[in-house]
Tab-separated table of C-alpha atoms in Angstrom:
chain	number	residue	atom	x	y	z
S	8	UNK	CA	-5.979	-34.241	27.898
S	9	UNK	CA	-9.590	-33.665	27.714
S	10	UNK	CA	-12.389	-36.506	25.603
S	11	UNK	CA	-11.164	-37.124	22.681
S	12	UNK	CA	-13.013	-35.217	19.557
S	13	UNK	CA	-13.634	-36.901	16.214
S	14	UNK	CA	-11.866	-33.805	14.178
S	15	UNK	CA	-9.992	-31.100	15.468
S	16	UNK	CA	-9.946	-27.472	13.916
S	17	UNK	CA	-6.696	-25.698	13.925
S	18	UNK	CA	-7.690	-22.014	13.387
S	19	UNK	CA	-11.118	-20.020	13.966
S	20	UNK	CA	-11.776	-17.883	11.077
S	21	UNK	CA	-14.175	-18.716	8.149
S	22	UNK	CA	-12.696	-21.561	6.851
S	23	UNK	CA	-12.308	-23.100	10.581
S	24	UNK	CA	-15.543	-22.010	11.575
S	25	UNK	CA	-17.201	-23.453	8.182
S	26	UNK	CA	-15.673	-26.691	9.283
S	27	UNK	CA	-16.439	-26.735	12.798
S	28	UNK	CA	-20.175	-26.004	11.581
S	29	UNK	CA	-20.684	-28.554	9.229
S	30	UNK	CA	-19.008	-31.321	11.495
S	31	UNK	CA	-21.760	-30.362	14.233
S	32	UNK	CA	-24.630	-30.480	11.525
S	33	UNK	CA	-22.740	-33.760	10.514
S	34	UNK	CA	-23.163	-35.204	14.272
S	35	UNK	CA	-19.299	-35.409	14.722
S	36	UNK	CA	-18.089	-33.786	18.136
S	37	UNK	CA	-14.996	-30.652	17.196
S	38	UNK	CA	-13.070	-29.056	18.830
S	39	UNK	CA	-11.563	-25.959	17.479
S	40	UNK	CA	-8.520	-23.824	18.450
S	41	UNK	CA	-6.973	-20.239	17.895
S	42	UNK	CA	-3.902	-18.300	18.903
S	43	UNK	CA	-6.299	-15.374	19.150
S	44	UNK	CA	-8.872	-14.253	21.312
S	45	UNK	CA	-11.786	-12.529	19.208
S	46	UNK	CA	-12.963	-10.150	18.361
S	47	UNK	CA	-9.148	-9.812	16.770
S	48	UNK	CA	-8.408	-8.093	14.094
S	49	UNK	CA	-7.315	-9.180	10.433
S	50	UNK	CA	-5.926	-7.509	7.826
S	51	UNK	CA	-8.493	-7.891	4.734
S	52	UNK	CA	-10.284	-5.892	2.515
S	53	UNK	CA	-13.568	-6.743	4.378
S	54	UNK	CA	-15.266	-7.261	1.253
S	55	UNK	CA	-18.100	-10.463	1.228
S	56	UNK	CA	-19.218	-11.619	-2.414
S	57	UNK	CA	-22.656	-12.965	-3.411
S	58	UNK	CA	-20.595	-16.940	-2.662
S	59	UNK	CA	-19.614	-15.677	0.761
S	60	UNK	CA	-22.606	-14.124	1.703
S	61	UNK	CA	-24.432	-17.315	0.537
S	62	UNK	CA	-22.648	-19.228	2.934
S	63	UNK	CA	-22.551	-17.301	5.907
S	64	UNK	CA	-26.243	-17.425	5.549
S	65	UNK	CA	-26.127	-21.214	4.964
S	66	UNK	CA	-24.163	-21.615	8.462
S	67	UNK	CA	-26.668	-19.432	10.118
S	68	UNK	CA	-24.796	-16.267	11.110
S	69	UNK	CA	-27.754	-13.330	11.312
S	70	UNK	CA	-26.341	-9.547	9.631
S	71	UNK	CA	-27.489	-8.187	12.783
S	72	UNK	CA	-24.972	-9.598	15.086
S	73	UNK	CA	-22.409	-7.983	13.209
S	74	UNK	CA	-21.857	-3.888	13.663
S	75	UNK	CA	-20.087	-2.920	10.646
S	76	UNK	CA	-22.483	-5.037	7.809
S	77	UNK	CA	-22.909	-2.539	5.068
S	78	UNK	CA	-24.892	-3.940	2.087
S	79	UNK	CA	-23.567	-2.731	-1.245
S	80	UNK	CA	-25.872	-2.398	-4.571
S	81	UNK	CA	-23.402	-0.052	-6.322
S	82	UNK	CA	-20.065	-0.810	-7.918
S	83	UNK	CA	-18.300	1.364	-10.048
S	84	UNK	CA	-14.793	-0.161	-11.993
S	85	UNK	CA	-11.888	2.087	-13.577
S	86	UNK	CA	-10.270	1.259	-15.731
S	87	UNK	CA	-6.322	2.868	-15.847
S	88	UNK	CA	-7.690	4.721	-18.728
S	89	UNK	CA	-9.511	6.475	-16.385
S	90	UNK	CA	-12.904	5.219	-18.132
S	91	UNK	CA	-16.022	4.515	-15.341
S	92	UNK	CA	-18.438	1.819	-15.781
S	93	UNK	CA	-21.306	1.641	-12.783
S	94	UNK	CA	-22.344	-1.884	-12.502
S	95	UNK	CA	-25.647	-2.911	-10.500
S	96	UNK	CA	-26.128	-5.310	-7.444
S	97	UNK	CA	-29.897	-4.699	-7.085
S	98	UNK	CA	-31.893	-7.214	-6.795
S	99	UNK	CA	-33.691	-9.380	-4.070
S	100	UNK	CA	-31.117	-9.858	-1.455
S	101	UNK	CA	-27.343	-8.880	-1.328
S	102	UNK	CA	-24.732	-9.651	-4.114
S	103	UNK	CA	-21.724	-7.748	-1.871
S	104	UNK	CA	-21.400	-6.952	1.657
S	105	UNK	CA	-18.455	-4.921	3.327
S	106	UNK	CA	-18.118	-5.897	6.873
S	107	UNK	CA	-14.839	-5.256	9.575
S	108	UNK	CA	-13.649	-8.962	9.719
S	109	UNK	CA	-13.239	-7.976	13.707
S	110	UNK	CA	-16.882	-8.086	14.047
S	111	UNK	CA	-17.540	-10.793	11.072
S	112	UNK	CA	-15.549	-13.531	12.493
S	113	UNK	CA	-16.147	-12.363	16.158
S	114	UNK	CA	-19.556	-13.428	15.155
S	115	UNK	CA	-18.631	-16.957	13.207
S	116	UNK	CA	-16.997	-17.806	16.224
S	117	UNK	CA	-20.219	-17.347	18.548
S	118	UNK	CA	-21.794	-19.010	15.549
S	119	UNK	CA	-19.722	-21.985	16.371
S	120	UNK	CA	-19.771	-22.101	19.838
S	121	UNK	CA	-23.565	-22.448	20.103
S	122	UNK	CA	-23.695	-24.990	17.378
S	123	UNK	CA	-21.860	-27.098	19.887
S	124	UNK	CA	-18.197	-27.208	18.621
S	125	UNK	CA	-15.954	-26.516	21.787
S	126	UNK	CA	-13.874	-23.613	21.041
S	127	UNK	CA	-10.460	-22.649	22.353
S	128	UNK	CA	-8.788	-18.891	22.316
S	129	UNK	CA	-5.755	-17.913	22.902
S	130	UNK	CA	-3.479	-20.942	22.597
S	131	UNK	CA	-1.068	-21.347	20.028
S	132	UNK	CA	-0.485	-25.147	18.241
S	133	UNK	CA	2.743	-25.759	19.006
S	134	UNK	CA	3.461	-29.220	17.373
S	135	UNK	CA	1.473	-31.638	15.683
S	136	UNK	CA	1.820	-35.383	15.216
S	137	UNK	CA	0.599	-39.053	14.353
S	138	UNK	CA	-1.036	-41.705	16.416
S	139	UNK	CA	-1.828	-45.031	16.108
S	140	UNK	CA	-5.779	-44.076	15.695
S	141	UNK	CA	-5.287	-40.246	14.029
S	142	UNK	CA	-2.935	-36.784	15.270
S	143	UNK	CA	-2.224	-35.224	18.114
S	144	UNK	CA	-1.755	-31.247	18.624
S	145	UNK	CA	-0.329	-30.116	21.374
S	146	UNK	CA	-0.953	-26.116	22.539
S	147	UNK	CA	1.251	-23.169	24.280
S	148	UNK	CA	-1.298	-23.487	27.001
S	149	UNK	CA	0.190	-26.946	28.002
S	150	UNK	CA	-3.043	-28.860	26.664
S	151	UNK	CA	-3.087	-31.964	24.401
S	152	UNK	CA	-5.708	-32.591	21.570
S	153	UNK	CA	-6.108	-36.402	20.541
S	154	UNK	CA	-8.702	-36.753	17.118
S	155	UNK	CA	-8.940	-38.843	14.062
S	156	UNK	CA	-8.521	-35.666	12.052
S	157	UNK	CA	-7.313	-32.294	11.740
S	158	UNK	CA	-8.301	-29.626	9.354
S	159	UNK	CA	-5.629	-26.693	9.400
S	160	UNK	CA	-7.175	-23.644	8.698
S	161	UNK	CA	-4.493	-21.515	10.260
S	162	UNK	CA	-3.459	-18.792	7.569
S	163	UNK	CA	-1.341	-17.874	4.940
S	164	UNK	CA	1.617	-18.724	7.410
S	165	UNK	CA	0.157	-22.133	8.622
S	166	UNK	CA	2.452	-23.250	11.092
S	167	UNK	CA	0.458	-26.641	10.740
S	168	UNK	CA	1.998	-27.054	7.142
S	169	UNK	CA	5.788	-25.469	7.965
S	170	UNK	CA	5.615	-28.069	10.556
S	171	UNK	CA	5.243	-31.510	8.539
S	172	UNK	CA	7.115	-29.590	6.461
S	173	UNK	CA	5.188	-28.377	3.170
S	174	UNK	CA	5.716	-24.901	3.108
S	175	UNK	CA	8.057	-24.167	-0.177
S	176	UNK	CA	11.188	-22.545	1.051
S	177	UNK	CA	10.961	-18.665	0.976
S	178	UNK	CA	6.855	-18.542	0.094
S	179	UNK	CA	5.844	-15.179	0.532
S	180	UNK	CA	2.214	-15.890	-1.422
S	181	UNK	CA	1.281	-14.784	-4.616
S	182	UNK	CA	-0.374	-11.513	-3.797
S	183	UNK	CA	0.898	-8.330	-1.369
S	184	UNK	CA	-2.042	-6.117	-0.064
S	185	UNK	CA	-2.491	-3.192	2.074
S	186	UNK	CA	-5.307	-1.704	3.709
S	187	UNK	CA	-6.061	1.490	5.949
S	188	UNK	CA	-9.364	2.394	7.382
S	189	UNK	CA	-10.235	5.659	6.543
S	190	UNK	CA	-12.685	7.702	7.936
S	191	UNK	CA	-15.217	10.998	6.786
S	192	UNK	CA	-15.630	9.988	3.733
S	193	UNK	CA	-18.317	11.341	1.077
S	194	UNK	CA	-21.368	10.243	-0.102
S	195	UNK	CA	-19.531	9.000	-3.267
S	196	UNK	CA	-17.740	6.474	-1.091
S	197	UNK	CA	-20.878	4.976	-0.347
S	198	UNK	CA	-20.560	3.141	-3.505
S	199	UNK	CA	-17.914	0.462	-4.166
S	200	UNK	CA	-15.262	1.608	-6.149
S	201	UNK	CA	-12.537	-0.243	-8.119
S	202	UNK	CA	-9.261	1.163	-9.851
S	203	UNK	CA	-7.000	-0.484	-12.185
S	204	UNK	CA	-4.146	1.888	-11.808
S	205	UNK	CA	-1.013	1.591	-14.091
S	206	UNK	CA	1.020	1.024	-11.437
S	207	UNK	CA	-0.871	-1.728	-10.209
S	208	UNK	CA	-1.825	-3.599	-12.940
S	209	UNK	CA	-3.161	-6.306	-13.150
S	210	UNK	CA	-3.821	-6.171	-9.508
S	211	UNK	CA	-6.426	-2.889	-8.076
S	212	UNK	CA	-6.944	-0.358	-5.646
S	213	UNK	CA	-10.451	-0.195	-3.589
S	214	UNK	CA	-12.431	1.502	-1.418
S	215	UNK	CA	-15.137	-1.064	0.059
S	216	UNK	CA	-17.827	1.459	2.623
S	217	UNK	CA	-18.082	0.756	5.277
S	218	UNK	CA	-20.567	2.632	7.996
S	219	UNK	CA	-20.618	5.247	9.492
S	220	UNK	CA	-18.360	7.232	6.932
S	221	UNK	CA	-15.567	5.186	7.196
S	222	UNK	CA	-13.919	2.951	4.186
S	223	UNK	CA	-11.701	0.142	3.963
S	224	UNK	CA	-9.073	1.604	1.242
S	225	UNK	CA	-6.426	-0.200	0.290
S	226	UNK	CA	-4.688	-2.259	-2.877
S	227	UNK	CA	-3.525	-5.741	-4.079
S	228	UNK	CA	-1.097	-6.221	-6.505
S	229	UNK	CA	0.234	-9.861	-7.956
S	230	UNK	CA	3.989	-10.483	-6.924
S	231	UNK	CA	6.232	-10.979	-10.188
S	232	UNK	CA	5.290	-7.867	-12.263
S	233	UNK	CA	6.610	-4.952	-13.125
S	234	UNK	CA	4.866	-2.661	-9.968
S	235	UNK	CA	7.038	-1.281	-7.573
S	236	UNK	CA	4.325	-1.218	-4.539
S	237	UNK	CA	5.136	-4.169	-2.429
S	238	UNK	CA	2.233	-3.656	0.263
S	239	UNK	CA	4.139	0.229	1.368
S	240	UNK	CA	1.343	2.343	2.161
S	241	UNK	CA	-0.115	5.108	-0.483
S	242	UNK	CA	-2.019	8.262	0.170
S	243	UNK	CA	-5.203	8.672	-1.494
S	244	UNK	CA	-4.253	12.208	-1.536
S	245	UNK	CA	-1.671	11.844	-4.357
S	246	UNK	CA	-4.202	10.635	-6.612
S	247	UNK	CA	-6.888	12.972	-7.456
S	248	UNK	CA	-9.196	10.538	-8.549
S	249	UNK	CA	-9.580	8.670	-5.481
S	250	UNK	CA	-9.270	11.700	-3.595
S	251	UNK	CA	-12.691	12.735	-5.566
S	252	UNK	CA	-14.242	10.175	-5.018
S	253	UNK	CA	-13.241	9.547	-1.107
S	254	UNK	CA	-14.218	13.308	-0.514
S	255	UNK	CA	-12.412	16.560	0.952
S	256	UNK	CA	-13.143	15.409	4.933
S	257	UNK	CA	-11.079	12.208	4.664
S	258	UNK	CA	-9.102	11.630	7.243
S	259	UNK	CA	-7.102	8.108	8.402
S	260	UNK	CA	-9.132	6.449	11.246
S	261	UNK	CA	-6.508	3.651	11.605
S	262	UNK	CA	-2.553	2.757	10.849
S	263	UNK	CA	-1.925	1.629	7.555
S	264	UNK	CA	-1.402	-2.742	7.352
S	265	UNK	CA	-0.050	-5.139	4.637
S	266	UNK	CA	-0.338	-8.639	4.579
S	267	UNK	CA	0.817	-11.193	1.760
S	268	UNK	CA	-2.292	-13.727	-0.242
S	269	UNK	CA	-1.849	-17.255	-1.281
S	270	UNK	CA	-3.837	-18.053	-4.350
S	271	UNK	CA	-1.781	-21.527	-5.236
S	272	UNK	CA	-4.845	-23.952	-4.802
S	273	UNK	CA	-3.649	-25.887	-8.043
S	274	UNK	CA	-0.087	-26.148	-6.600
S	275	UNK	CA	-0.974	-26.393	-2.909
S	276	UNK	CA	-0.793	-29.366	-1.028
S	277	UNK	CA	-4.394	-30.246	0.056
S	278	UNK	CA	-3.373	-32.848	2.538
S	279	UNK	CA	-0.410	-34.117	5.498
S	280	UNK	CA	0.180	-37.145	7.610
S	281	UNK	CA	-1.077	-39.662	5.016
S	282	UNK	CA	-4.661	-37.844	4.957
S	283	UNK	CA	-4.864	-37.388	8.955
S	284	UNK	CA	-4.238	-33.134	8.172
S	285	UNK	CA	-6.474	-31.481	5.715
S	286	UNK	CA	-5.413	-27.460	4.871
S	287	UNK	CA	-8.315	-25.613	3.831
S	288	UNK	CA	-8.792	-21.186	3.286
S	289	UNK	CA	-5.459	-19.696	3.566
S	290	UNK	CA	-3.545	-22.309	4.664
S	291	UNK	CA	-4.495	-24.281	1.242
S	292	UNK	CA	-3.704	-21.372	-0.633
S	293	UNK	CA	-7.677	-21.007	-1.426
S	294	UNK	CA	-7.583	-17.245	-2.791
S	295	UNK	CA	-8.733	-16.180	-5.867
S	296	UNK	CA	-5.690	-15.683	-8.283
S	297	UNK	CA	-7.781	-12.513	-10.049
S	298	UNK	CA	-8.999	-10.953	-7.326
S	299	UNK	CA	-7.319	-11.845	-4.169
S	300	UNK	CA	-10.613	-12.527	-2.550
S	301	UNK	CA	-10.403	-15.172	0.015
S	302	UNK	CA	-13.246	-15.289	1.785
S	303	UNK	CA	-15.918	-17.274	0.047
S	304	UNK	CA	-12.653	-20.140	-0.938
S	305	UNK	CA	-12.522	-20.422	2.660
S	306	UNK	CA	-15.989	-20.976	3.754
S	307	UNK	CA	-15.793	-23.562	0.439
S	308	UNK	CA	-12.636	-25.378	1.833
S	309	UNK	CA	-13.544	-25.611	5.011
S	310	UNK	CA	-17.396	-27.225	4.379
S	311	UNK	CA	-15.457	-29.485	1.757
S	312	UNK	CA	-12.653	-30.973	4.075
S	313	UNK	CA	-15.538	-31.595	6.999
S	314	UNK	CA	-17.490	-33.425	4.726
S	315	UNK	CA	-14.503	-35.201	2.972
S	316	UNK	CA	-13.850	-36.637	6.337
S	317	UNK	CA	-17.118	-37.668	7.529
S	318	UNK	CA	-17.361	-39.541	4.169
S	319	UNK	CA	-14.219	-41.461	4.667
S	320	UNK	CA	-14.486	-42.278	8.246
S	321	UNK	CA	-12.211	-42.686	10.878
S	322	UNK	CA	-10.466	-45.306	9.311
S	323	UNK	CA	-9.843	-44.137	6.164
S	324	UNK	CA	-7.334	-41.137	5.549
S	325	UNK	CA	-6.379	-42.076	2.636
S	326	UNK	CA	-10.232	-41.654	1.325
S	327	UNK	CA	-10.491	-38.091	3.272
S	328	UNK	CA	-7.467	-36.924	1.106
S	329	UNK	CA	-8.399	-38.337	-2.401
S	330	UNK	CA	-12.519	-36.822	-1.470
S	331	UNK	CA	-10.976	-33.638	-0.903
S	332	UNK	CA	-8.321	-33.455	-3.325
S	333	UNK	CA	-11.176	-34.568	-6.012
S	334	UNK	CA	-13.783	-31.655	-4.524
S	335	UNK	CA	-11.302	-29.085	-5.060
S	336	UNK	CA	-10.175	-30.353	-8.475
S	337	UNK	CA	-13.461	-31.173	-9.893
S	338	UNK	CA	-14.542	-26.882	-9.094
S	339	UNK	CA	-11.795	-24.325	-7.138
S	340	UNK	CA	-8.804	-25.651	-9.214
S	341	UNK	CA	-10.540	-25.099	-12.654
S	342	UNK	CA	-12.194	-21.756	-11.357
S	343	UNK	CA	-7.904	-20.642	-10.478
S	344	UNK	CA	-6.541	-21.717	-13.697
S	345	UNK	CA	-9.414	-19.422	-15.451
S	346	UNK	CA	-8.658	-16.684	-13.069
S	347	UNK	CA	-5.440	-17.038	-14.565
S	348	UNK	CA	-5.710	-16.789	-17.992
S	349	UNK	CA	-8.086	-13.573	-16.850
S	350	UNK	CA	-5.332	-11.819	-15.069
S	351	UNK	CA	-2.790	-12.113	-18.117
S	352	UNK	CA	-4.806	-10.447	-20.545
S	353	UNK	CA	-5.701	-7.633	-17.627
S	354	UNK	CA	-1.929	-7.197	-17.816
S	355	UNK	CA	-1.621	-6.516	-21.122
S	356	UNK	CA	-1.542	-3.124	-22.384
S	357	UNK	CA	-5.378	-1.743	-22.561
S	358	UNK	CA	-6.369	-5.144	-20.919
S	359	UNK	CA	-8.515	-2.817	-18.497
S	360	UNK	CA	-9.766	-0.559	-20.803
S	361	UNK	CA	-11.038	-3.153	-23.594
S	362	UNK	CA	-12.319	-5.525	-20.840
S	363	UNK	CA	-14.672	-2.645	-19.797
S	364	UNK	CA	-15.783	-1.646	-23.517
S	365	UNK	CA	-17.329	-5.096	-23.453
S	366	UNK	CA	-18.743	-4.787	-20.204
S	367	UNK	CA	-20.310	-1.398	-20.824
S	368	UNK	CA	-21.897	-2.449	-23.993
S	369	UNK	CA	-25.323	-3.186	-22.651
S	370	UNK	CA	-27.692	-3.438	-19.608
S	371	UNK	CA	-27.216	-7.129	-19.781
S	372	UNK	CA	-23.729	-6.719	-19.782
S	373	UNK	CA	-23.044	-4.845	-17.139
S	374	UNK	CA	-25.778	-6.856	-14.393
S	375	UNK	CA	-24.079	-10.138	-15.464
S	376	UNK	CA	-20.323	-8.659	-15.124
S	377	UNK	CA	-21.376	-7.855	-11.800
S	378	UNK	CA	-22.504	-10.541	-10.771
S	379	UNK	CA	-19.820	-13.011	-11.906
S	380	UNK	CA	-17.270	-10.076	-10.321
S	381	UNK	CA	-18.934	-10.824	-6.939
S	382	UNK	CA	-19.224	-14.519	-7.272
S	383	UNK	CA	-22.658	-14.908	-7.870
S	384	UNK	CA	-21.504	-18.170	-9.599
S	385	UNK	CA	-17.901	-19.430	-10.406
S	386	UNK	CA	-15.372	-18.292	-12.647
S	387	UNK	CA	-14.924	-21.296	-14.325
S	388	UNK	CA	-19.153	-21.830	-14.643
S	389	UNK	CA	-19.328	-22.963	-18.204
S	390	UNK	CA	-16.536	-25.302	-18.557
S	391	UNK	CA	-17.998	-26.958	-14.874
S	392	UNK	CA	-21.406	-28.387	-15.629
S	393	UNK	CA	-21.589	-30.694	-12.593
S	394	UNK	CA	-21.494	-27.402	-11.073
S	395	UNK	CA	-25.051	-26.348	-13.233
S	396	UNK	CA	-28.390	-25.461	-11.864
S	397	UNK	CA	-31.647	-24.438	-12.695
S	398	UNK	CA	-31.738	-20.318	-11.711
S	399	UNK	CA	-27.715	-20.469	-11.912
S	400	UNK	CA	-27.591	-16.990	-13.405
S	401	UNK	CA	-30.684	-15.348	-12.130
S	402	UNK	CA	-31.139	-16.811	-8.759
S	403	UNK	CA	-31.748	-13.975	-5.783
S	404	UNK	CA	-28.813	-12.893	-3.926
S	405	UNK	CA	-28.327	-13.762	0.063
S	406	UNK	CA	-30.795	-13.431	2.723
S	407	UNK	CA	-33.411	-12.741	0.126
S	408	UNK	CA	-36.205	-14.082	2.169
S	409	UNK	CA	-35.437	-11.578	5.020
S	410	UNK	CA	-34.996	-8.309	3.037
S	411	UNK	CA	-31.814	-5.775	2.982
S	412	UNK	CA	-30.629	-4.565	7.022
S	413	UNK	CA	-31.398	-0.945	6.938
S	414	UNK	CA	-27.532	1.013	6.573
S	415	UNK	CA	-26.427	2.094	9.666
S	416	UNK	CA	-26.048	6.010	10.063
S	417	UNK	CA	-23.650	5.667	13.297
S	418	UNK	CA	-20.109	6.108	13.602
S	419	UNK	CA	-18.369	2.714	14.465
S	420	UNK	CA	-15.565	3.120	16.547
S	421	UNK	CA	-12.097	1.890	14.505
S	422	UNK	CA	-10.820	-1.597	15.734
S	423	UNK	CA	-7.139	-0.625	15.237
């Protein structure tokens, strides 16, 4: 058993690294831990909103240190009418960002390590417990981790939660996704496109660029309705559409993967062991319940349990828990239960097709969509006004001050 650190974070993607981050800034010492050794890869669409990108630039990670970053200022939506609307992401800075989460949290991890946070790959948690003064974790590499905290950011699966034993029996999340990298694409992949297909309603198919040719193409569909795709692969080919749009020189450049998305933040518990355990990204359920974008919830989750502990103290896990539980509450859990309400009327017959007539009705329109699509600001804006600022809706987009990274025109090698 090495010193003992103040917090200890279970898990080293965004949300992990987020917290590890904002402990260091926060003068608290962090050690953080991962079954994986990065660059590894994860199944995702690899798609960053306008709130992601925001934050990765808040924690300091530079585009350049990640190979696949491929700035997006076009979107097009279709609706299962078939009916295109283009939608605009111009603008000083980025509103949307595809990158290969192998390189992107590769590069949050490097991000952490020179920020000070001692990281450790490749070592599984294997049980976690109380003490008299905070937890204890205890790893497959035969190493013990004494802190007053933990923050779990360990996934979907969290072994951190099925272990203190608040995983609900048979969870399987509320969204199934697959994904397949796809390579020699056309220049009308360049773009970012979105389908609402019949059968996938109200869940989508994409195809997020990515360079080099290659795409990240896959779906997401909400478990419960009435599709019959349960994360089984599909081939672009059998839709003409997408096969358009993709172009004739497609070809796979990777195996096809599926993975299943929490988006339960309102149901979720936020907290274990009396306060000692916070759960934040993933593990907290912190996806968006429209979208089944995860990223930006778990840079959010992860910043907000850090900070709910520093504000508490040592002493105090009872505070940590009610801080967090309040942050969440008082913004994510309101921006979910709008999300909601959202999906439910995309489900509804011509949901799609009527949400786009309103989108397509003017210039205005169609920026704003856009940028409330990517998370420029929450879902749930209006009915949030603690959440208000001055510039809220018209504010530049991410690493304005630096200008866009030129697109990169070489083939990046597949990380499957």
């Amino acid at each position: 058993m090495g010193p003992m650190s103040d917090v200890l974070v279970i898990g080293a993607g965004p949300a992990g690294v987020s917290a590890a981050i904002t402990l260091r800034r926060l003068g608290r010492r962090v050690t953080m831990v991962d079954k994986a050794t990065f660059p590894r890869d994860k199944c995702c669409g690899d798609g960053l909103t306008a709130a992601a990108l925001r934050r990765v630039e808040d924690l300091g990670l530079d585009p350049v240190q990640v190979a696949s970053w491929e700035p997006v200022d076009r979107v097009v939506v279709v609706a299962a009418s078939g009916r295109a609307v283009e939608l605009p992401l111009g603008g000083p800075g980025l509103f949307a960002v595809s990158a290969r989460r192998a390189d992107l949290d590769a590069a949050l991890v490097d991000l952490a390590r020179n920020a000070g946070v001692e990281v450790i790959e490749g070592e599984a948690v294997t049980d976690v417990g109380r003490t008299a003064t905070g937890v204890s974790v205890q790893t497959d590499g035969d190493r013990r981790l004494d802190a007053a905290y933990a923050i779990a950011c360990d996934g979907m699966w969290s072994p951190t939660r099925r272990r203190l034993g608040l995983t609900p029996p048979g969870y399987l999340g509320e969204w199934q996704a697959g994904r397949q990298y796809l390579g020699g694409t056309g220049p009308q992949a360049r773009k970012l496109w979105v389908w609402f297909e019949p059968d996938m309603i109200p869940g989508y198919a994409w195809s997020f660029p990515l360079p080099g040719g290659h795409v990240n193409f896959g779906y997401g569909v909400i478990r419960g309705h009435h599709q019959t795709l349960r994360g089984q692969a599909i081939d672009w080919r059998e839709r003409p559409h997408i096969a358009e749009v993709l172009g004739p020189g497609t070809e796979p450049a990777g195996p096809w993967r599926a993975w299943p998305i929490p988006a339960r933040i309102a149901d979720a518990a936020a907290h274990g062991l009396d306060g000692r355990v916070l759960f934040a990204g993933d593990a907290a359920g912190a996806c968006d319940p429209m979208t089944g974008e995860g990223i930006a919830q778990a840079l959010e989750t992860g910043e907000a349990a850090a900070r709910a502990v520093v504000q508490a103290g040592p002493g105090r896990p009872d505070r940590a828990a009610d801080r967090y539980g309040r942050s969440l509450r008082w913004g994510m859990v309101t921006d979910d239960r709008l999300a909601r309400v959202l999906s439910a009327v995309l489900a509804r017959p011509g949901g799609s097709d009527r949400a786009l007539g309103l989108v397509a009705a003017s210039d205005w329109c169609r920026r704003n969509f856009a940028r409330w699509m990517f998370e420029d600001y929450p879902r749930a804006a209006l009915a949030t006004p603690h959440r208000w600022h001055r510039r809220m809706f018209t504010r530049d987009g991410a690493y304005a001050s630096v200008g866009p990274r030129p697109r990169s025109t070489t083939t990046v090698a597949s990380h499957e």
